[in-house]
């Protein structure tokens, strides 16, 4: 009798384990990346992660994948953060997959993505608080080649340290910070900009990591050319540096256009806000502060892998006329009125059809996601949500046809 009971208990245990395994495979979460334009995506549970080497792979059997342009699969893993600090997530695979990490998880929804410390091709380093964490992986398949690689992928996790003890930036990356270019006070939000830097991070574990990327920098309201204090900002760490802020005048004395006559002739089209620009090469002549002239390219090289890019554009101003404008950083060096000639019928027709196609591509992009989910019986949407998605599709279609109708009317009136 006892033997029979043991066998029955063993059977029940096996059934329970199978049931738990099946349930785990059915677990899903929604991921809200943030922003009104970003729809939520569903991730299926792939297992647990630990510090060290982890095997990760898509859940779908390779033989069940049907390719069109590409196939992607979202898989999430749970990671128990035992100690607050900085972690390195490194992908090991010849095939490509993207990583998202979140600790903001509520009612089966993961929100946002952890702010990364440094970002590399193989992964990135992040600061994580002790507790619950989910890691979302998006596996991308472009064809059958490489399927074996992606099914043998690894995600290696390393604990780097609890705190950053120092941030060291090479001097040449602090010498050429230009007001109005690297620091754009009119556009930067909360006095924060990004500056390219190369250097080294030191942790309390005595581990050191070299980096080369853009770092967030905060500056004061009264920043001006000359000596200033700026603050480099990393997750849970900040460091101040004393720097000398420059202006574009420290690097460029003047800019001229060698073929200004050719550059200032534009063709007006049937669309009032579009002109065809000259096909000729625009000869930009840069005069440096020491009087040296250069016309070989549109850049001025600075120390620290930095450049000032010279740009030109055709701008329609309030008087309705077109102007040829050459700028560098926040300074306008050339502003010449343009001579206008009428574009040919063929040129206008080409612009018309390219605009219609552009509207169509935009409309398809806006509606395809809503339309697919509205008619997907397994999307989990309610009837009301499906009707709302269909309503959005019809609204987009109406807007598209209105745009095309107005464009056609404009074209017909201008050419006939």
CSV table of C-alpha atoms in Angstrom, one decimal:
chain,number,residue,atom,x,y,z
A,1,UNK,CA,0.0,0.0,0.0
A,2,UNK,CA,2.8,2.4,0.9
A,3,UNK,CA,4.5,1.6,-2.4
A,4,UNK,CA,1.3,2.5,-4.3
A,5,UNK,CA,1.0,5.7,-2.4
A,6,UNK,CA,4.6,6.6,-3.2
A,7,UNK,CA,4.0,5.9,-6.9
A,8,UNK,CA,0.8,8.0,-6.9
A,9,UNK,CA,2.7,10.9,-5.1
A,10,UNK,CA,5.5,10.7,-7.6
A,11,UNK,CA,3.0,10.9,-10.5
A,12,UNK,CA,1.3,13.9,-8.9
A,13,UNK,CA,4.7,15.6,-8.4
A,14,UNK,CA,5.6,15.0,-12.1
A,15,UNK,CA,2.2,16.4,-13.2
A,16,UNK,CA,2.7,19.4,-11.0
A,17,UNK,CA,6.2,20.1,-12.4
A,18,UNK,CA,4.9,19.8,-15.9
A,19,UNK,CA,2.1,22.1,-15.2
A,20,UNK,CA,4.4,24.7,-13.6
A,21,UNK,CA,6.7,24.4,-16.6
A,22,UNK,CA,3.8,24.9,-19.0
A,23,UNK,CA,2.5,27.8,-17.0
A,24,UNK,CA,6.0,29.5,-17.0
A,25,UNK,CA,6.1,29.2,-20.8
A,26,UNK,CA,2.7,30.9,-21.0
A,27,UNK,CA,3.7,33.9,-18.8
A,28,UNK,CA,3.8,37.2,-20.6
A,29,UNK,CA,4.3,40.8,-19.8
A,30,UNK,CA,3.6,44.0,-21.7
A,31,UNK,CA,6.4,46.5,-22.3
A,32,UNK,CA,5.6,50.2,-22.4
A,33,UNK,CA,8.7,51.9,-23.8
A,34,UNK,CA,7.3,55.3,-23.0
A,35,UNK,CA,5.9,58.1,-25.2
A,36,UNK,CA,2.4,58.4,-26.7
A,37,UNK,CA,3.5,57.2,-30.1
A,38,UNK,CA,5.0,54.0,-28.9
A,39,UNK,CA,2.6,51.0,-28.6
A,40,UNK,CA,3.1,48.3,-26.0
A,41,UNK,CA,4.7,45.1,-27.1
A,42,UNK,CA,4.2,41.6,-25.6
A,43,UNK,CA,7.1,39.6,-24.3
A,44,UNK,CA,7.0,35.9,-23.5
A,45,UNK,CA,8.8,34.4,-20.4
A,46,UNK,CA,12.1,32.8,-21.2
A,47,UNK,CA,13.5,32.0,-17.7
A,48,UNK,CA,15.7,33.3,-15.0
A,49,UNK,CA,19.1,35.0,-15.3
A,50,UNK,CA,22.0,35.0,-12.9
A,51,UNK,CA,25.3,36.8,-12.6
A,52,UNK,CA,27.7,35.1,-14.9
A,53,UNK,CA,27.0,33.3,-18.3
A,54,UNK,CA,23.4,32.8,-19.3
A,55,UNK,CA,22.1,30.9,-22.3
A,56,UNK,CA,19.3,32.8,-24.1
A,57,UNK,CA,17.3,32.0,-27.2
A,58,UNK,CA,14.0,32.6,-29.0
A,59,UNK,CA,11.1,30.4,-27.8
A,60,UNK,CA,9.7,29.6,-31.3
A,61,UNK,CA,11.0,26.5,-32.9
A,62,UNK,CA,13.2,27.4,-35.9
A,63,UNK,CA,11.1,25.3,-38.3
A,64,UNK,CA,8.0,27.2,-37.4
A,65,UNK,CA,9.4,30.6,-38.5
A,66,UNK,CA,7.9,32.0,-41.6
A,67,UNK,CA,10.0,34.7,-43.2
A,68,UNK,CA,8.9,37.8,-45.1
A,69,UNK,CA,11.4,40.7,-44.8
A,70,UNK,CA,12.4,39.7,-41.3
A,71,UNK,CA,11.1,37.9,-38.2
A,72,UNK,CA,11.4,39.1,-34.6
A,73,UNK,CA,10.5,37.6,-31.3
A,74,UNK,CA,10.3,39.2,-27.9
A,75,UNK,CA,11.4,37.2,-24.9
A,76,UNK,CA,11.8,38.4,-21.3
A,77,UNK,CA,13.9,37.0,-18.4
A,78,UNK,CA,13.6,37.7,-14.7
A,79,UNK,CA,16.8,38.8,-12.9
A,80,UNK,CA,17.0,39.1,-9.1
A,81,UNK,CA,19.3,42.0,-8.3
A,82,UNK,CA,20.9,40.9,-5.0
A,83,UNK,CA,23.0,44.0,-4.5
A,84,UNK,CA,22.4,47.6,-5.7
A,85,UNK,CA,25.2,48.8,-8.0
A,86,UNK,CA,26.5,48.8,-11.6
A,87,UNK,CA,26.1,45.8,-13.8
A,88,UNK,CA,27.5,45.0,-17.3
A,89,UNK,CA,25.1,43.1,-19.7
A,90,UNK,CA,27.1,41.7,-22.6
A,91,UNK,CA,25.7,39.8,-25.5
A,92,UNK,CA,27.6,36.9,-27.0
A,93,UNK,CA,26.3,35.9,-30.4
A,94,UNK,CA,27.0,36.4,-34.1
A,95,UNK,CA,23.3,37.0,-34.5
A,96,UNK,CA,21.6,40.3,-33.4
A,97,UNK,CA,19.3,40.8,-30.5
A,98,UNK,CA,18.4,44.0,-28.7
A,99,UNK,CA,18.3,44.4,-24.9
A,100,UNK,CA,15.9,46.3,-22.7
A,101,UNK,CA,16.1,46.4,-18.9
A,102,UNK,CA,13.4,47.7,-16.5
A,103,UNK,CA,12.8,47.7,-12.7
A,104,UNK,CA,9.5,49.7,-13.1
A,105,UNK,CA,7.1,46.8,-13.2
A,106,UNK,CA,3.4,47.2,-12.3
A,107,UNK,CA,0.5,44.8,-12.9
A,108,UNK,CA,2.3,42.8,-15.6
A,109,UNK,CA,3.6,45.9,-17.4
A,110,UNK,CA,7.3,46.9,-17.6
A,111,UNK,CA,7.7,50.6,-18.1
A,112,UNK,CA,10.6,52.4,-19.8
A,113,UNK,CA,14.2,51.3,-20.0
A,114,UNK,CA,17.0,51.6,-17.5
A,115,UNK,CA,19.3,54.5,-18.0
A,116,UNK,CA,22.6,53.1,-19.3
A,117,UNK,CA,26.0,54.1,-18.0
A,118,UNK,CA,27.9,53.3,-21.1
A,119,UNK,CA,26.7,51.7,-24.3
A,120,UNK,CA,28.7,49.3,-26.5
A,121,UNK,CA,27.9,47.2,-29.6
A,122,UNK,CA,27.8,44.1,-27.3
A,123,UNK,CA,25.5,45.5,-24.7
A,124,UNK,CA,25.6,48.2,-22.0
A,125,UNK,CA,26.3,48.9,-18.4
A,126,UNK,CA,23.5,50.1,-16.1
A,127,UNK,CA,22.8,51.0,-12.4
A,128,UNK,CA,20.2,48.7,-10.8
A,129,UNK,CA,18.6,48.8,-7.4
A,130,UNK,CA,18.4,45.7,-5.3
A,131,UNK,CA,15.1,43.8,-6.1
A,132,UNK,CA,13.1,42.7,-9.0
A,133,UNK,CA,14.3,43.3,-12.6
A,134,UNK,CA,13.2,42.2,-16.0
A,135,UNK,CA,15.4,41.9,-19.1
A,136,UNK,CA,13.7,42.0,-22.5
A,137,UNK,CA,15.4,40.6,-25.5
A,138,UNK,CA,14.3,41.1,-29.1
A,139,UNK,CA,15.7,38.5,-31.4
A,140,UNK,CA,15.9,39.5,-35.1
A,141,UNK,CA,15.9,37.0,-37.9
A,142,UNK,CA,16.6,38.4,-41.4
A,143,UNK,CA,16.9,35.0,-43.2
A,144,UNK,CA,17.7,31.4,-42.5
A,145,UNK,CA,21.4,32.1,-42.3
A,146,UNK,CA,22.6,32.3,-38.7
A,147,UNK,CA,19.7,30.6,-37.1
A,148,UNK,CA,22.1,28.2,-35.3
A,149,UNK,CA,24.0,31.2,-33.9
A,150,UNK,CA,20.9,32.9,-32.5
A,151,UNK,CA,19.7,29.7,-30.9
A,152,UNK,CA,23.0,29.4,-29.1
A,153,UNK,CA,23.2,33.0,-27.8
A,154,UNK,CA,24.6,34.0,-24.5
A,155,UNK,CA,24.0,37.0,-22.2
A,156,UNK,CA,26.8,37.5,-19.7
A,157,UNK,CA,26.1,39.6,-16.6
A,158,UNK,CA,28.9,41.0,-14.4
A,159,UNK,CA,28.6,43.0,-11.2
A,160,UNK,CA,31.0,45.9,-11.6
A,161,UNK,CA,30.8,47.7,-8.3
A,162,UNK,CA,28.5,49.5,-5.8
A,163,UNK,CA,29.8,53.0,-6.5
A,164,UNK,CA,31.8,55.0,-9.0
A,165,UNK,CA,34.8,56.5,-7.3
A,166,UNK,CA,36.1,58.6,-10.2
A,167,UNK,CA,35.4,59.8,-13.7
A,168,UNK,CA,38.5,60.7,-15.7
A,169,UNK,CA,38.1,62.6,-19.0
A,170,UNK,CA,41.0,63.2,-21.5
A,171,UNK,CA,42.0,66.9,-21.6
A,172,UNK,CA,41.5,67.3,-25.4
A,173,UNK,CA,37.7,66.6,-24.9
A,174,UNK,CA,37.4,69.5,-22.5
A,175,UNK,CA,39.3,72.1,-24.7
A,176,UNK,CA,36.8,72.7,-27.5
A,177,UNK,CA,33.4,73.1,-25.9
A,178,UNK,CA,31.6,75.7,-28.0
A,179,UNK,CA,28.7,77.8,-26.8
A,180,UNK,CA,25.9,77.7,-29.4
A,181,UNK,CA,27.2,74.5,-30.8
A,182,UNK,CA,27.9,71.8,-28.1
A,183,UNK,CA,26.0,73.9,-25.6
A,184,UNK,CA,22.8,75.2,-27.2
A,185,UNK,CA,21.1,77.2,-24.5
A,186,UNK,CA,18.0,78.0,-26.7
A,187,UNK,CA,17.2,74.3,-27.2
A,188,UNK,CA,18.7,72.3,-24.3
A,189,UNK,CA,16.2,71.2,-21.7
A,190,UNK,CA,17.0,72.0,-18.1
A,191,UNK,CA,20.4,73.2,-19.0
A,192,UNK,CA,21.6,69.7,-20.0
A,193,UNK,CA,23.5,68.9,-23.2
A,194,UNK,CA,25.6,66.0,-24.5
A,195,UNK,CA,29.3,66.2,-25.1
A,196,UNK,CA,31.6,63.6,-26.7
A,197,UNK,CA,34.2,62.4,-24.3
A,198,UNK,CA,36.9,59.7,-23.9
A,199,UNK,CA,38.1,58.6,-20.6
A,200,UNK,CA,38.0,56.1,-17.8
A,201,UNK,CA,35.5,55.1,-15.0
A,202,UNK,CA,36.8,53.8,-11.7
A,203,UNK,CA,34.7,51.7,-9.3
A,204,UNK,CA,34.9,50.9,-5.6
A,205,UNK,CA,35.7,47.3,-6.6
A,206,UNK,CA,39.0,48.7,-8.2
A,207,UNK,CA,37.6,47.8,-11.6
A,208,UNK,CA,38.3,50.3,-14.4
A,209,UNK,CA,36.5,50.8,-17.7
A,210,UNK,CA,37.5,52.9,-20.6
A,211,UNK,CA,34.7,54.7,-22.6
A,212,UNK,CA,34.3,56.8,-25.7
A,213,UNK,CA,30.8,58.3,-26.1
A,214,UNK,CA,28.5,61.2,-25.4
A,215,UNK,CA,27.9,62.1,-21.7
A,216,UNK,CA,25.2,64.3,-20.3
A,217,UNK,CA,26.5,67.6,-19.0
A,218,UNK,CA,24.6,70.2,-16.8
A,219,UNK,CA,25.6,73.9,-16.9
A,220,UNK,CA,24.5,77.0,-15.1
A,221,UNK,CA,22.0,79.6,-16.3
A,222,UNK,CA,24.7,82.3,-16.6
A,223,UNK,CA,27.1,80.2,-18.8
A,224,UNK,CA,29.1,82.5,-21.1
A,225,UNK,CA,32.4,82.4,-23.0
A,226,UNK,CA,35.3,82.0,-20.7
A,227,UNK,CA,36.0,80.0,-17.5
A,228,UNK,CA,33.0,77.9,-16.3
A,229,UNK,CA,32.1,74.9,-14.1
A,230,UNK,CA,30.2,72.2,-15.9
A,231,UNK,CA,28.9,68.9,-14.3
A,232,UNK,CA,29.2,65.5,-16.0
A,233,UNK,CA,26.2,63.4,-15.1
A,234,UNK,CA,26.1,59.6,-14.8
A,235,UNK,CA,23.5,57.4,-13.1
A,236,UNK,CA,24.1,57.9,-9.4
A,237,UNK,CA,27.3,59.9,-9.9
A,238,UNK,CA,28.3,63.4,-10.9
A,239,UNK,CA,31.6,65.2,-11.3
A,240,UNK,CA,32.4,68.9,-11.9
A,241,UNK,CA,35.1,70.1,-14.3
A,242,UNK,CA,36.5,73.6,-14.8
A,243,UNK,CA,36.6,74.4,-18.5
A,244,UNK,CA,37.0,77.3,-20.8
A,245,UNK,CA,33.9,77.8,-23.0
A,246,UNK,CA,34.7,78.9,-26.6
A,247,UNK,CA,32.6,80.5,-29.4
A,248,UNK,CA,32.7,79.7,-33.1
A,249,UNK,CA,34.7,82.9,-33.6
A,250,UNK,CA,37.7,81.2,-31.9
A,251,UNK,CA,37.9,78.8,-34.9
A,252,UNK,CA,36.4,80.6,-37.9
A,253,UNK,CA,37.1,84.1,-39.0
A,254,UNK,CA,34.9,84.1,-42.2
A,255,UNK,CA,33.1,82.0,-44.7
A,256,UNK,CA,32.7,82.7,-48.4
A,257,UNK,CA,31.1,80.9,-51.4
A,258,UNK,CA,33.4,80.7,-54.4
A,259,UNK,CA,30.5,80.0,-56.9
A,260,UNK,CA,27.9,82.2,-55.3
A,261,UNK,CA,26.2,83.0,-58.7
A,262,UNK,CA,25.5,79.3,-59.4
A,263,UNK,CA,24.5,78.7,-55.8
A,264,UNK,CA,21.8,81.4,-55.7
A,265,UNK,CA,19.7,80.1,-58.6
A,266,UNK,CA,16.7,77.9,-57.6
A,267,UNK,CA,13.8,76.4,-59.4
A,268,UNK,CA,10.3,77.1,-58.0
A,269,UNK,CA,7.9,74.2,-58.0
A,270,UNK,CA,4.1,73.9,-57.8
A,271,UNK,CA,4.6,73.5,-54.0
A,272,UNK,CA,5.2,77.0,-52.6
A,273,UNK,CA,7.5,75.8,-49.9
A,274,UNK,CA,9.7,73.6,-52.1
A,275,UNK,CA,12.4,74.6,-54.6
A,276,UNK,CA,14.9,72.5,-56.6
A,277,UNK,CA,18.4,73.4,-55.6
A,278,UNK,CA,21.4,73.7,-58.0
A,279,UNK,CA,23.2,70.5,-58.9
A,280,UNK,CA,26.5,72.3,-58.8
A,281,UNK,CA,29.1,71.6,-56.1
A,282,UNK,CA,28.9,74.5,-53.6
A,283,UNK,CA,32.5,75.8,-53.0
A,284,UNK,CA,32.7,76.8,-49.4
A,285,UNK,CA,35.9,78.8,-48.5
A,286,UNK,CA,36.7,78.9,-44.8
A,287,UNK,CA,39.0,81.6,-43.4
A,288,UNK,CA,40.7,80.5,-40.2
A,289,UNK,CA,41.7,82.9,-37.4
A,290,UNK,CA,45.3,83.0,-38.6
A,291,UNK,CA,44.2,84.0,-42.1
A,292,UNK,CA,44.6,80.5,-43.6
A,293,UNK,CA,42.0,79.6,-46.2
A,294,UNK,CA,40.6,76.1,-46.8
A,295,UNK,CA,38.1,74.9,-49.4
A,296,UNK,CA,38.6,71.1,-49.4
A,297,UNK,CA,35.6,70.2,-47.3
A,298,UNK,CA,32.8,71.6,-45.1
A,299,UNK,CA,34.4,71.0,-41.7
A,300,UNK,CA,36.9,72.5,-39.2
A,301,UNK,CA,38.7,69.8,-37.2
A,302,UNK,CA,39.1,70.2,-33.5
A,303,UNK,CA,40.9,68.2,-30.9
A,304,UNK,CA,39.2,65.3,-29.3
A,305,UNK,CA,37.6,63.7,-32.4
A,306,UNK,CA,35.4,66.8,-32.7
A,307,UNK,CA,34.4,69.0,-35.7
A,308,UNK,CA,32.6,72.1,-36.6
A,309,UNK,CA,30.3,71.3,-39.5
A,310,UNK,CA,29.6,74.0,-42.1
A,311,UNK,CA,26.1,73.8,-43.4
A,312,UNK,CA,24.1,75.5,-46.2
A,313,UNK,CA,20.4,75.7,-46.9
A,314,UNK,CA,17.8,77.4,-48.9
A,315,UNK,CA,15.3,79.3,-46.7
A,316,UNK,CA,12.1,81.1,-47.5
A,317,UNK,CA,11.8,84.1,-45.3
A,318,UNK,CA,8.9,86.2,-44.2
A,319,UNK,CA,9.1,88.3,-47.4
A,320,UNK,CA,8.3,85.2,-49.5
A,321,UNK,CA,11.7,85.2,-51.1
A,322,UNK,CA,14.3,82.4,-51.1
A,323,UNK,CA,17.7,82.9,-49.6
A,324,UNK,CA,20.9,80.9,-49.7
A,325,UNK,CA,22.3,80.7,-46.2
A,326,UNK,CA,25.6,79.3,-44.9
A,327,UNK,CA,26.1,78.8,-41.2
A,328,UNK,CA,28.5,77.3,-38.7
A,329,UNK,CA,27.5,76.6,-35.1
A,330,UNK,CA,25.0,79.4,-34.2
A,331,UNK,CA,26.4,82.0,-36.6
A,332,UNK,CA,25.1,82.9,-40.1
A,333,UNK,CA,28.0,83.8,-42.4
A,334,UNK,CA,26.3,84.1,-45.8
A,335,UNK,CA,22.7,85.1,-46.5
A,336,UNK,CA,22.2,85.9,-50.2
A,337,UNK,CA,18.8,86.4,-52.0
A,338,UNK,CA,18.2,83.8,-54.8
A,339,UNK,CA,17.2,84.2,-58.4
A,340,UNK,CA,14.1,82.0,-59.1
A,341,UNK,CA,13.2,80.2,-62.3
A,342,UNK,CA,10.2,78.0,-63.0
A,343,UNK,CA,10.7,74.2,-62.8
A,344,UNK,CA,9.7,72.2,-65.9
A,345,UNK,CA,6.5,70.2,-66.2
A,346,UNK,CA,8.4,66.9,-65.9
A,347,UNK,CA,10.2,68.1,-62.7
A,348,UNK,CA,6.8,69.1,-61.2
A,349,UNK,CA,5.2,65.8,-62.2
A,350,UNK,CA,8.1,63.9,-60.6
A,351,UNK,CA,7.7,65.9,-57.4
A,352,UNK,CA,3.9,65.3,-57.4
A,353,UNK,CA,4.3,61.5,-57.7
A,354,UNK,CA,7.1,61.3,-55.1
A,355,UNK,CA,4.9,63.3,-52.7
A,356,UNK,CA,1.9,61.0,-53.2
A,357,UNK,CA,4.2,58.0,-52.6
A,358,UNK,CA,5.6,59.6,-49.4
A,359,UNK,CA,2.1,60.2,-48.1
A,360,UNK,CA,1.2,56.6,-48.9
A,361,UNK,CA,4.2,55.1,-47.1
A,362,UNK,CA,3.4,57.3,-44.1
A,363,UNK,CA,-0.2,56.3,-44.1
A,364,UNK,CA,0.6,52.5,-44.3
A,365,UNK,CA,3.1,52.9,-41.5
A,366,UNK,CA,0.6,54.6,-39.3
A,367,UNK,CA,-2.2,52.2,-39.9
A,368,UNK,CA,-0.6,48.7,-40.3
A,369,UNK,CA,0.0,48.1,-36.6
A,370,UNK,CA,-3.6,49.2,-35.6
A,371,UNK,CA,-5.1,47.2,-38.4
A,372,UNK,CA,-3.1,44.0,-37.7
A,373,UNK,CA,-4.0,44.1,-33.9
A,374,UNK,CA,-7.7,44.9,-34.6
A,375,UNK,CA,-8.2,41.7,-36.6
A,376,UNK,CA,-5.8,39.5,-34.6
A,377,UNK,CA,-8.1,37.2,-32.7
A,378,UNK,CA,-5.2,36.4,-30.2
A,379,UNK,CA,-4.1,40.0,-29.5
A,380,UNK,CA,-6.2,40.1,-26.3
A,381,UNK,CA,-8.0,43.3,-27.2
A,382,UNK,CA,-11.6,44.0,-26.2
A,383,UNK,CA,-14.3,44.7,-28.7
A,384,UNK,CA,-14.2,48.4,-27.8
A,385,UNK,CA,-10.4,48.5,-28.3
A,386,UNK,CA,-10.7,46.8,-31.7
A,387,UNK,CA,-13.4,49.3,-32.8
A,388,UNK,CA,-11.2,52.2,-31.6
A,389,UNK,CA,-8.2,50.9,-33.6
A,390,UNK,CA,-10.4,50.5,-36.7
A,391,UNK,CA,-11.6,54.1,-36.2
A,392,UNK,CA,-8.0,55.3,-36.1
A,393,UNK,CA,-7.3,53.5,-39.4
A,394,UNK,CA,-10.3,55.2,-41.1
A,395,UNK,CA,-9.2,58.6,-39.6
A,396,UNK,CA,-5.7,58.1,-41.1
A,397,UNK,CA,-7.1,57.1,-44.5
A,398,UNK,CA,-9.3,60.1,-44.5
A,399,UNK,CA,-6.4,62.4,-43.7
A,400,UNK,CA,-4.3,60.7,-46.4
A,401,UNK,CA,-6.9,61.2,-49.1
A,402,UNK,CA,-7.4,64.8,-48.1
A,403,UNK,CA,-3.6,65.4,-48.4
A,404,UNK,CA,-3.6,63.8,-51.8
A,405,UNK,CA,-6.6,65.7,-53.0
A,406,UNK,CA,-5.2,69.0,-51.9
A,407,UNK,CA,-1.8,68.1,-53.5
A,408,UNK,CA,-3.5,67.2,-56.8
A,409,UNK,CA,-5.5,70.4,-56.8
A,410,UNK,CA,-2.4,72.4,-56.2
A,411,UNK,CA,-0.6,70.6,-59.0
A,412,UNK,CA,-3.4,71.0,-61.6
A,413,UNK,CA,-3.8,74.7,-60.9
A,414,UNK,CA,-0.1,75.4,-61.3
A,415,UNK,CA,0.5,73.5,-64.5
A,416,UNK,CA,-2.7,74.2,-66.4
